[in-house]
């Protein structure tokens, strides 16, 4: 069963240790440093022991994030 929740990443309204898996794609690099830390702490609080975190952090040097007129992404 999959349930999608839209919430501030630092205050997701779920009980501690209630999730088996968390997917966080392309978010952290867009947050201020303090929010990054708070988000990771929240993820840790929400995951059950031995839970799975799927985390993607985009590389600012990636060609996909380049800001030029030829970038189609």
Short mmCIF file of C-alpha atoms in Angstrom, two decimals:
data_model
loop_
_atom_site.label_atom_id
_atom_site.label_comp_id
_atom_site.label_asym_id
_atom_site.label_seq_id
_atom_site.Cartn_x
_atom_site.Cartn_y
_atom_site.Cartn_z
CA UNK A 1 0.00 0.00 0.00
CA UNK A 2 1.31 3.44 -0.93
CA UNK A 3 0.11 6.66 0.62
CA UNK A 4 1.32 10.07 -0.55
CA UNK A 5 1.54 12.91 1.95
CA UNK A 6 2.23 16.53 1.08
CA UNK A 7 3.84 18.30 4.05
CA UNK A 8 6.77 20.41 5.17
CA UNK A 9 9.74 18.03 5.24
CA UNK A 10 10.59 19.03 8.81
CA UNK A 11 7.14 18.40 10.26
CA UNK A 12 5.53 15.40 8.59
CA UNK A 13 2.43 14.55 10.66
CA UNK A 14 3.10 10.85 11.32
CA UNK A 15 4.07 8.93 14.45
CA UNK A 16 7.73 8.09 15.12
CA UNK A 17 8.99 4.77 13.75
CA UNK A 18 5.90 4.38 11.56
CA UNK A 19 7.36 4.01 8.05
CA UNK A 20 9.11 1.07 6.42
CA UNK A 21 10.37 3.10 3.46
CA UNK A 22 10.90 6.79 2.72
CA UNK A 23 11.67 8.13 -0.76
CA UNK A 24 13.30 11.57 -0.92
CA UNK A 25 14.19 12.61 -4.46
CA UNK A 26 15.90 15.86 -5.39
CA UNK A 27 14.80 17.80 -2.32
CA UNK A 28 17.67 18.32 0.10
CA UNK A 29 19.91 20.35 -2.21
CA UNK A 30 17.16 22.98 -2.51
CA UNK A 31 16.77 23.50 1.25
CA UNK A 32 18.76 25.78 3.56
CA UNK A 33 21.39 23.86 5.54
CA UNK A 34 19.39 23.95 8.80
CA UNK A 35 16.31 22.50 7.05
CA UNK A 36 18.47 19.80 5.49
CA UNK A 37 19.55 18.68 8.96
CA UNK A 38 15.99 18.88 10.34
CA UNK A 39 14.67 16.88 7.38
CA UNK A 40 17.24 14.13 7.87
CA UNK A 41 16.44 14.01 11.59
CA UNK A 42 12.72 13.73 10.77
CA UNK A 43 13.43 10.90 8.31
CA UNK A 44 15.40 9.08 11.00
CA UNK A 45 12.55 9.55 13.49
CA UNK A 46 9.94 8.23 11.04
CA UNK A 47 11.76 5.12 9.82
CA UNK A 48 11.33 1.86 11.66
CA UNK A 49 14.56 0.10 12.69
CA UNK A 50 16.01 -1.49 9.55
CA UNK A 51 13.77 0.80 7.44
CA UNK A 52 14.78 1.79 3.92
CA UNK A 53 15.64 5.32 2.80
CA UNK A 54 15.84 5.97 -0.94
CA UNK A 55 17.66 9.28 -1.20
CA UNK A 56 18.67 11.19 -4.32
CA UNK A 57 20.75 14.34 -4.07
CA UNK A 58 21.37 16.12 -7.33
CA UNK A 59 24.92 17.16 -8.12
CA UNK A 60 25.12 20.90 -8.83
CA UNK A 61 27.77 20.16 -11.48
CA UNK A 62 25.43 17.81 -13.34
CA UNK A 63 24.73 18.73 -16.95
CA UNK A 64 21.04 18.39 -16.13
CA UNK A 65 21.23 21.29 -13.68
CA UNK A 66 23.29 23.61 -15.86
CA UNK A 67 21.58 26.88 -16.60
CA UNK A 68 22.24 27.62 -20.24
CA UNK A 69 20.15 28.01 -23.36
CA UNK A 70 21.13 24.60 -24.78
CA UNK A 71 20.01 22.61 -21.73
CA UNK A 72 16.71 20.91 -22.58
CA UNK A 73 16.23 19.56 -19.06
#
